[in-house]
Amino acid sequence: MVGSLAGLAGCGADEPRGPEGCPAEDEIRGVCAGVPRAAICDEETCTAGVACAVVARARSDAELQAAAAAAAPGTCIALAPGAYGAVALPGGVSVLGRSAGDVTVHEVVLDPGEGAVVRGLTTSMIRVGGAARAKIESVRVRGSADSGVIVDARSSVDVTTSTIEGAALYGLFAVDPFAVSLDRVVIAGSGGPGLWVASSADCAEPPAQPALDVKSSIVRGSHIVGVALFGARAAIAGLDILGTSPGKEFQTGRYGGGLSIASCSDADVKGLRVHDSKSYGVLVDGSKATIGGNGPDEDVEIHRNVIGLSVQNVPESFRLENAQLDENQGFGIGLSGESRGVIICRSSVMATGIKALPTVHAGVEDVGHGLSWTERSEATISDVSVGGSALASVLIDGEASGTLHHVTLSDGDEALGIVQQDFRTGAQPTIESGTPALRQAEDALYPVPAALDVLPRDVAR
């Protein structure tokens, strides 16, 4: 075996219809993600579109191994339909099949070098072992006993129109890469996290942060977490994270979240859907993030998760815009850890249900709050509607600073009101246009949910 292992603006637009012939589960906002069904070309081997200095053709595993051993940078090894063994490619050497249905290579390792391409085949694992500007295109990575795609330190790779499915551990795992890019990629059924991009430093400075770019991609059926960022710089434009569950060794209920942004990450996320996570939908801890926007397809859906969005320990900047948080449990939005620079605008939090959660003062209790604002956090909340909350609508615990501007309560939340509990003196948010009056209480009327645990770095290994 080779290898191992802040001004306010308008909101978004309606979704376009899906492309004809695309499986429904692979369609995201009118774009078809995942490996194409059609062959790349009509010939036996396909090299068009790749800059090949030399083309070596192989029709057997022996010919593939011989071609790889003799290849110089810029060589393309064109594979005829068939099954091949594992191969380690010298730096800058490409391997090209006709389609994922025609060509199978057991495993592929890309050694250090520039510009290697893996295209048009099925494999169990790809390791980007120090390669720069590598490309994985129209590839199905299926059934790895380890992780589907492993990106080593100081590597960079673009993954496009590909599917990574059924990996035992991570779908795509990258620690200290230079850059990882996903465009129209599906990561499905990972035994551990779907997508994991991390710096090995506790709080990497921006020049050292791994860069992640995601467009029109889907991560579904993962375990422990759908997408996790540690000390990474991310630009996301179109991402669905669906149906994340706890891992087999993690039965506390605190894992199984959709998107985790932690450890000094800096994320710009547009066009996000996080649905049906068994834990949080989105967790932002000790990081900067902008989630949502006012352009077409920049809206956000965080639906039917256990906890919608938790913002905690944010030192300076978090913005949520044009978001709908529906039918989450426990709390729709939580602010904690003395977070600063929080802006929530043009969004709604509806139908938050009851869930037994760890609380600050009394162990596990039933919680069902639309908005939970705690631990002296500071926020500007504007043009936000909250309704159908099971327990508290807008709950402020203790002191808090900021502004509530045009906050609307509906669907029974009018009677619950905006409550600042456990409060005697100190900071209070300013109440502005169209917002119900603040009700003060010296006692604790409602349970206060505890901050969430951040994933450990070795969660699936």
Short mmCIF file of C-alpha atoms in Angstrom, two decimals, residues 33 100 119 143 242 277 298 325 377 450:
data_model
loop_
_atom_site.label_atom_id
_atom_site.label_comp_id
_atom_site.label_asym_id
_atom_site.label_seq_id
_atom_site.Cartn_x
_atom_site.Cartn_y
_atom_site.Cartn_z
CA ALA A 33 -21.62 19.12 -7.49
CA ALA A 100 -14.40 7.60 -12.76
CA ARG A 119 -8.30 13.32 -13.31
CA GLY A 143 -14.14 3.66 0.73
CA LEU A 242 -26.29 18.23 6.09
CA SER A 277 -27.03 18.35 12.88
CA GLU A 298 -25.55 34.81 0.01
CA LEU A 325 -32.66 29.94 11.95
CA SER A 377 -21.15 39.99 25.65
CA ALA A 450 -23.33 26.79 29.09
#
